[in-house]
Coordinates of C-alpha atoms and ligand atoms in Angstrom, one line a residue:
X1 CA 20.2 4.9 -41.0
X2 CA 17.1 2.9 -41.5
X3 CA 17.4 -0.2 -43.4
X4 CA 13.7 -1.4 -44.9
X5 CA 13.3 -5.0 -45.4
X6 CA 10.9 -6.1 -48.5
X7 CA 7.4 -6.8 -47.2
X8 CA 8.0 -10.1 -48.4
X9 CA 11.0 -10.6 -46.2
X10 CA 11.2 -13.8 -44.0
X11 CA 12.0 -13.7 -40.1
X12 CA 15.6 -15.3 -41.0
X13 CA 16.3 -12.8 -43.4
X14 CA 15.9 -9.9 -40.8
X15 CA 17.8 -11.4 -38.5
X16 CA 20.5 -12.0 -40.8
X17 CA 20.3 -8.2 -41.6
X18 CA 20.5 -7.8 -38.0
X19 CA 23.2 -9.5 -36.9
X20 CA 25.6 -8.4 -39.8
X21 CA 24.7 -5.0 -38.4
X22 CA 25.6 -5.7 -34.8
X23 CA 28.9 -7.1 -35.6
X24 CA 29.4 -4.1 -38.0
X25 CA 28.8 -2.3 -34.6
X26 CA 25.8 -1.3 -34.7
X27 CA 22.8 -0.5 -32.4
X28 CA 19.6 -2.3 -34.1
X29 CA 16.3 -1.0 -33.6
X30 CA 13.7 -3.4 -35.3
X31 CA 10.4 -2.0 -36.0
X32 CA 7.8 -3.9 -36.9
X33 CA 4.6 -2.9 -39.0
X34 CA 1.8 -3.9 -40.4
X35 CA 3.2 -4.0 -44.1
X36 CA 7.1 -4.4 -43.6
X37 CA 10.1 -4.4 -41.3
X38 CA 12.1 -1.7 -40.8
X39 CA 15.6 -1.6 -38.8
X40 CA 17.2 1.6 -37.4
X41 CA 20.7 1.1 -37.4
X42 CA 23.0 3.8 -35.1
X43 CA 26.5 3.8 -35.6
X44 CA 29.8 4.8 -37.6
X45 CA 28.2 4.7 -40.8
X46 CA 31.7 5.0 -42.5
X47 CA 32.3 1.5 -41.5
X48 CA 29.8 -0.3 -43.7
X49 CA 30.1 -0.4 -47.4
X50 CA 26.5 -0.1 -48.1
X51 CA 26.7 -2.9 -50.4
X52 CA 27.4 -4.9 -47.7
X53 CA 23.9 -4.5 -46.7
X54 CA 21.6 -3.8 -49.6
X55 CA 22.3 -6.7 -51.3
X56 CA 21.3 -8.9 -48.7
X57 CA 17.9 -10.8 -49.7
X58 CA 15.2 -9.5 -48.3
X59 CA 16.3 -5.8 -47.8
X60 CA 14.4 -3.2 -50.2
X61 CA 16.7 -0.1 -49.4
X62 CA 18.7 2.3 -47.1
X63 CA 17.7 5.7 -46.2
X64 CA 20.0 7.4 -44.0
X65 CA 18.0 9.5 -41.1
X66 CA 19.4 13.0 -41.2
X67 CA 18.7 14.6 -37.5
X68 CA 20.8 14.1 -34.8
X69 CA 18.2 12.3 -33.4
X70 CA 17.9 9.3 -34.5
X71 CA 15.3 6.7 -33.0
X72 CA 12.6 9.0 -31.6
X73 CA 12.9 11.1 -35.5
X74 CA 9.7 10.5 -37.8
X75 CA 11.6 9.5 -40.3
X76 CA 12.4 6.3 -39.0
X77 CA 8.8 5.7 -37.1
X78 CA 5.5 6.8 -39.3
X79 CA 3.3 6.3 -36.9
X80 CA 2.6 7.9 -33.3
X81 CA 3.9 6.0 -30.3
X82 CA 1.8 5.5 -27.7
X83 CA 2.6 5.1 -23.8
X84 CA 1.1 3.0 -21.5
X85 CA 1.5 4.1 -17.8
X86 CA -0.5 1.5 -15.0
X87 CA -3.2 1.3 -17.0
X88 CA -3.9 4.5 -19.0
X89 CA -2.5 4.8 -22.6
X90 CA -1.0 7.8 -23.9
X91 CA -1.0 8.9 -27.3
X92 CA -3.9 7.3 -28.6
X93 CA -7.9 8.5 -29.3
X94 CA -8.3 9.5 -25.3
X95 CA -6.7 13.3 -24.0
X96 CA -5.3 11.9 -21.2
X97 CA -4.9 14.1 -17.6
X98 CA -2.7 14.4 -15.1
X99 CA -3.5 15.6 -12.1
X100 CA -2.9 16.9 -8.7
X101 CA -0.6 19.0 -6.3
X102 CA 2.7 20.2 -6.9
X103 CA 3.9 17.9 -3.7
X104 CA 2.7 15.3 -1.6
X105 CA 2.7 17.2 1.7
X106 CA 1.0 14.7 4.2
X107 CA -1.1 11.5 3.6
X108 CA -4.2 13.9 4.4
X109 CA -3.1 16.3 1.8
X110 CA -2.7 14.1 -0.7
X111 CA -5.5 11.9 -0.6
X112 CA -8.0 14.1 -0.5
X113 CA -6.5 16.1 -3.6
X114 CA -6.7 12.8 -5.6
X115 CA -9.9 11.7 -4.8
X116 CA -11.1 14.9 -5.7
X117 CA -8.6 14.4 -9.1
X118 CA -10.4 11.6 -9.5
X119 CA -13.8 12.4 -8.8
X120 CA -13.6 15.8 -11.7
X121 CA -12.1 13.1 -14.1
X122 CA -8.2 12.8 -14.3
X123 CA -6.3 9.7 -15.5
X124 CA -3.3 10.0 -14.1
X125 CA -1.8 11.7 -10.6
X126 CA 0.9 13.7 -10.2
X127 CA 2.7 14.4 -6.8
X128 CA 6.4 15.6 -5.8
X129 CA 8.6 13.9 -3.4
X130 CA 11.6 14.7 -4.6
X131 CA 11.2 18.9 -5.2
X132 CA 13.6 20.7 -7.2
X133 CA 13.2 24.0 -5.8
X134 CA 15.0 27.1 -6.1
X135 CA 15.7 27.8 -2.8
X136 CA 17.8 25.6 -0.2
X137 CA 14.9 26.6 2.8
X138 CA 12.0 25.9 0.6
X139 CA 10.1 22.5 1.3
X140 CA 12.2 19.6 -0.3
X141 CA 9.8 17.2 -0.4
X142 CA 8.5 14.0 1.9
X143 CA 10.9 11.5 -0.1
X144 CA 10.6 8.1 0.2
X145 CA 7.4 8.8 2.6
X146 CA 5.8 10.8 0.0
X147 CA 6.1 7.5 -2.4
X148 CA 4.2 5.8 -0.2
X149 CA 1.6 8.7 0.3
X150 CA 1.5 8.0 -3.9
X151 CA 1.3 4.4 -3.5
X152 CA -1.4 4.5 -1.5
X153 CA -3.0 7.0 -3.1
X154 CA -2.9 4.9 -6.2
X155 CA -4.5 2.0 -4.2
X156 CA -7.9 4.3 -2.9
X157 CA -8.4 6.0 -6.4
X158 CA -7.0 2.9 -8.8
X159 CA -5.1 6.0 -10.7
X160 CA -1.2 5.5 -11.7
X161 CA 0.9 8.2 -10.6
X162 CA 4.1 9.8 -12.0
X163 CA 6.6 11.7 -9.5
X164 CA 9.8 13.3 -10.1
X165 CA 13.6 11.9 -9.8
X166 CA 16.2 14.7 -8.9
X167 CA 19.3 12.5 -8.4
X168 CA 21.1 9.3 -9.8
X169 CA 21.4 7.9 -6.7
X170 CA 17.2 7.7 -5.8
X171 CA 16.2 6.2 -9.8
X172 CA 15.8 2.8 -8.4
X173 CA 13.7 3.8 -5.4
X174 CA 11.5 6.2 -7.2
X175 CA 10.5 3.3 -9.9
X176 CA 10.4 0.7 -6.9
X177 CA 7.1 3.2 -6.1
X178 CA 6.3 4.9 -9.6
X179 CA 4.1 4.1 -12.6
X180 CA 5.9 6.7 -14.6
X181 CA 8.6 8.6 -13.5
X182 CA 9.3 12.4 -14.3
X183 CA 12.3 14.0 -15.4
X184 CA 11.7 17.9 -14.7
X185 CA 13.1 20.9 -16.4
X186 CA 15.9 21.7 -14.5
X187 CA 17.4 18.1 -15.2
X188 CA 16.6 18.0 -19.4
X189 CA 20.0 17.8 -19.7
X190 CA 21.4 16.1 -16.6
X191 CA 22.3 13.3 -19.1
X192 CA 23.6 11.2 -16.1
X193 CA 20.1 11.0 -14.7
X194 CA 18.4 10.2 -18.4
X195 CA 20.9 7.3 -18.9
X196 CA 19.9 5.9 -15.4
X197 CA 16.1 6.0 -16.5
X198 CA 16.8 4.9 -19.7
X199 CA 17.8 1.6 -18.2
X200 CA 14.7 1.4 -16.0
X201 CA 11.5 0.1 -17.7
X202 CA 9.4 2.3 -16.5
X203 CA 7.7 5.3 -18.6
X204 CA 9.3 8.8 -18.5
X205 CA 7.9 12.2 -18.6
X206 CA 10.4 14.4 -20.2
X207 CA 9.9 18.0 -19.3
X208 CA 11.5 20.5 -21.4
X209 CA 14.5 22.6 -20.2
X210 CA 13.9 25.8 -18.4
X211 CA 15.6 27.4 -21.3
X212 CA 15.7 24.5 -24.2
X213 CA 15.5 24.6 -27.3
X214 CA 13.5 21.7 -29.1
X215 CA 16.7 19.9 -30.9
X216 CA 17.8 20.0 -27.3
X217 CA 15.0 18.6 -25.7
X218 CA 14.9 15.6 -28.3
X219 CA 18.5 14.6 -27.5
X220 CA 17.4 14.3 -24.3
X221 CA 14.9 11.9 -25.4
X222 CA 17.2 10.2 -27.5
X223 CA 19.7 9.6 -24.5
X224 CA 16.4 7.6 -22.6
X225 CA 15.7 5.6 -25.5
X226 CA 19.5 4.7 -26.8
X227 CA 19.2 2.5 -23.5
X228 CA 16.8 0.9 -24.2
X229 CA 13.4 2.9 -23.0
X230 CA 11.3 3.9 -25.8
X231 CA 8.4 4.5 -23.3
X232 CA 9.3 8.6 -23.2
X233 CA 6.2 11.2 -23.1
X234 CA 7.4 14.9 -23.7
X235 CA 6.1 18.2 -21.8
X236 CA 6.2 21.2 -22.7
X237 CA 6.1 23.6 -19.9
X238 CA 7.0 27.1 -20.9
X239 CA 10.3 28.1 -21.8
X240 CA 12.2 31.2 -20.6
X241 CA 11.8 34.5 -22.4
X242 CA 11.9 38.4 -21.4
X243 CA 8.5 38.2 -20.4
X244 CA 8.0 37.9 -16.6
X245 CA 4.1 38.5 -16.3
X246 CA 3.7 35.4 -16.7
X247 CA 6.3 32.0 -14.5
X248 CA 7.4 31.1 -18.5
X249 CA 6.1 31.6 -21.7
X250 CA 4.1 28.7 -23.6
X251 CA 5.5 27.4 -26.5
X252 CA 2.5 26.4 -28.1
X253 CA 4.0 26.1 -31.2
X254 CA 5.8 23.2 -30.0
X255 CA 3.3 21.4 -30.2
X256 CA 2.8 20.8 -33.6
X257 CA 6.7 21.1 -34.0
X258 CA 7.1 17.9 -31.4
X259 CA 4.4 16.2 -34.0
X260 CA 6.2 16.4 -36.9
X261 CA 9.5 15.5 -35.9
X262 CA 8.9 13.0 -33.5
X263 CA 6.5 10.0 -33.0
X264 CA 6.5 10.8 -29.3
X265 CA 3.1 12.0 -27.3
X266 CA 3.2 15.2 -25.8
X267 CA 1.6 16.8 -23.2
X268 CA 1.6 20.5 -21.7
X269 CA 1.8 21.4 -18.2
X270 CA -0.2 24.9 -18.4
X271 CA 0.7 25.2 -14.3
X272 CA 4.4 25.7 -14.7
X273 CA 4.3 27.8 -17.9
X274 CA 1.8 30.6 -16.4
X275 CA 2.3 30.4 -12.8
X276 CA -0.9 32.0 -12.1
X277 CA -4.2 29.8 -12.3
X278 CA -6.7 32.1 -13.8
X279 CA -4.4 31.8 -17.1
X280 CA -4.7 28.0 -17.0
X281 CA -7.9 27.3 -19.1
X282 CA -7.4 29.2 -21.5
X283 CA -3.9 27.4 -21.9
X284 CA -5.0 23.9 -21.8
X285 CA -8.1 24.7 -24.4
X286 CA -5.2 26.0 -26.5
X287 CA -3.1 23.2 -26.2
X288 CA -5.7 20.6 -26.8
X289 CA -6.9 22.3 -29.8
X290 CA -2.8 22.6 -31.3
X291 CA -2.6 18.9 -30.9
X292 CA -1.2 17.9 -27.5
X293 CA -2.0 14.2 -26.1
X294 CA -3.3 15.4 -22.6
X295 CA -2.2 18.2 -20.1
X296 CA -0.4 17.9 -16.8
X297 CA -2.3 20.6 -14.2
X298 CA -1.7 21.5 -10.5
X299 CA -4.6 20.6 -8.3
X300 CA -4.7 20.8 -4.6
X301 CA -7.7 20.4 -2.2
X302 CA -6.6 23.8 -0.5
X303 CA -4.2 26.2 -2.5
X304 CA -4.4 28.9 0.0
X305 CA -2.1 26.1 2.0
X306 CA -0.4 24.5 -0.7
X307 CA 3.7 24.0 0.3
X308 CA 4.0 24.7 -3.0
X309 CA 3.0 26.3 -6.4
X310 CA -0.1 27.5 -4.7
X311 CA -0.5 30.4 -6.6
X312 CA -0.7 28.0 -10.0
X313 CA -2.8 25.2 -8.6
X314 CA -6.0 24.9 -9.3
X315 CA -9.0 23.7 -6.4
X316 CA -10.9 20.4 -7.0
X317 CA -14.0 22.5 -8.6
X318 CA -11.6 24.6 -10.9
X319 CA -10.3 21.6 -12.2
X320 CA -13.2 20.2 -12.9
X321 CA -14.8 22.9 -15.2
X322 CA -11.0 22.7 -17.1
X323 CA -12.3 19.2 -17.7
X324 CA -15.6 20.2 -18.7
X325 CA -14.8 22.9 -21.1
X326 CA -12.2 20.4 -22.9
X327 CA -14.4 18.0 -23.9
X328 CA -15.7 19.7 -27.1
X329 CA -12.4 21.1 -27.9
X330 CA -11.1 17.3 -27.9
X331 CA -14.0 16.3 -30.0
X332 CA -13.6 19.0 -32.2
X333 CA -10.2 17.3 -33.3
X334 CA -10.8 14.6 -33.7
X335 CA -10.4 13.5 -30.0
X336 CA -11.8 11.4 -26.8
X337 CA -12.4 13.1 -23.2
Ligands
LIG401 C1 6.8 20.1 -11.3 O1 6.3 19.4 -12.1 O2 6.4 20.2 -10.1 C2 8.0 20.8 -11.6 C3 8.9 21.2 -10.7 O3 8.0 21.2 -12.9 P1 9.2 21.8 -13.9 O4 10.3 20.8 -13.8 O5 8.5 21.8 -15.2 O6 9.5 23.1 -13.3
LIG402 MN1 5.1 22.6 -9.2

């Protein structure tokens, strides 16, 4: 429930309202805005006799928040959240870009791919070192060697980077590295792994589940930010459907879906959901047009030789006219590029 405090009410009287709800057992929220207070309060609502808590001074009233999702739901945040990762916000005027290959494959590899990221105008790198891949013989990924490759790569270009956890065990070392980390589709639900970065403070790029419905996908969210994280980003990235032209289909509709019941950004990886790059401007103009806070695109240096996703990644100049053709399409709602 969300308990709104009068906008004349005093520090003391929130925290009064606060604590009775803690010892009532309660997880408090407290949301501070421009014209009043507002506390999101998750628990066993049957143990509070509203009374209890209305007619405490300063409180206005009680709503209760009717999805299952409580502190990433509209209702109890108005307002859009916004993400900082390094330096590079999320969420507000700006479409913000991520950029570069599907893994980090050598320092050689990787550098040059994020200069070039860099050079055509992304924010934001992306790299694997950790892979998820389908098969046990496929390329796994550099590990901890590849988060170096990142760090280093974030030293040259003075771009943040964001690189996926698979496992529990590796949370601490990929946010030792990371300036956001990922949470990929196969693991939207590996709620193990969401409570582990829900404790970390670092940002978190929630992809949506290979086959996820959106209700899903926002628990998921809600798991990262009952511990504590509220710096979550979600990612729509195509979702599995009876059409196999194209790696997944794009649920564009998401978009303004996400917008309405969550104060979240969101961002669409175009790579992942067509698996083929000839599909991928059209997608991101598409995106950026339904509302999305930035993209998420495969670029390498050399597809042709690309360990990975080569098929769906993008060259350096490719990427760059993606960036070019976006920037009227942002201004045209409303946006920066
Ligand atoms: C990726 O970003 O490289 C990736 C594996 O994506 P997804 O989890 O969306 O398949
Ligand atoms: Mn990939």
């Amino acid at each position: 429930m969300i308990v709104v405090m009068k906008s004349s009410a005093t520090t003391e009287q929130i925290e009064k309202v606060e604590n009775r709800l803690i010892r009532l057992g309660f997880k408090t929220h407290p949301i501070h805005g421009e014209k009043s207070t507002v506390i999101g309060a998750i628990g066993d609502k049957t143990v509070l006799s509203q009374e209890s808590i209305i007619n405490m001074d300063g409180v206005e009233t009680i709503m209760p928040i009717t999805k299952p999702y409580k502190l990433i739901s509209r209702e109890l945040v108005k307002g859009n959240t916004t993400v900082t990762v390094g330096n590079v916000l999320v969420g507000g005027d700006e479409i913000i870009l991520f950029a570069g290959p599907c893994a980090v494959e050598s320092e050689e590899q990787y550098i040059t791919s994020a200069l070039k990221v860099k050079e055509a105008g992304g924010h934001i790198l992306r790299g694997g070192a950790f892979k998820p891949r389908t098969s046990p013989y496929a390329f796994q990924g550099l590990e901890e060697a590849g988060l170096k490759i990142m760090a280093q790569a974030r030293e040259i270009t003075g771009l943040p980077f964001v690189t996926e956890v698979v496992d529990t065990r590796d949370v601490e070392l990929v946010a030792k590295y990371a300036d956001m980390i990922q949470i990929g589709a196969r693991n939207m639900q590996n709620f193990r792994l969401l409570t582990e970065v829900g404790k970390t403070k670092k940002p978190v790029l929630l992809k949506r589940g290979l086959a996820a419905t959106i209700e899903e996908w926002l628990m998921s969210a809600e798991y990262i930010i009952a511990e504590g994280n509220a710096d979550i980003i979600l990612c729509e990235r195509g979702i599995r459907t009876y059409e196999t032209t194209t790696r997944n289909t794009l649920d564009i509709s998401a978009i303004p879906v996400i917008k309405e019941l969550t104060h979240l950004p969101i961002v669409v990886d175009p790579s992942h959901a067509t698996g083929k790059r000839q599909w991928i401007p059209a997608l991101s103009n598409a995106s950026i047009a339904a509302g999305a806070d930035g993209l998420i695109i495969e670029v390498h240096h050399n597809p042709c030789e690309a360990l990975c996703d080569g098929p769906q990644s993008l060259d350096p100049e490719q990427f760059r006219s993606v960036v070019k053709a976006l920037k009227p399409i942002a201004a045209a709602v409303g946006r920066k590029l």
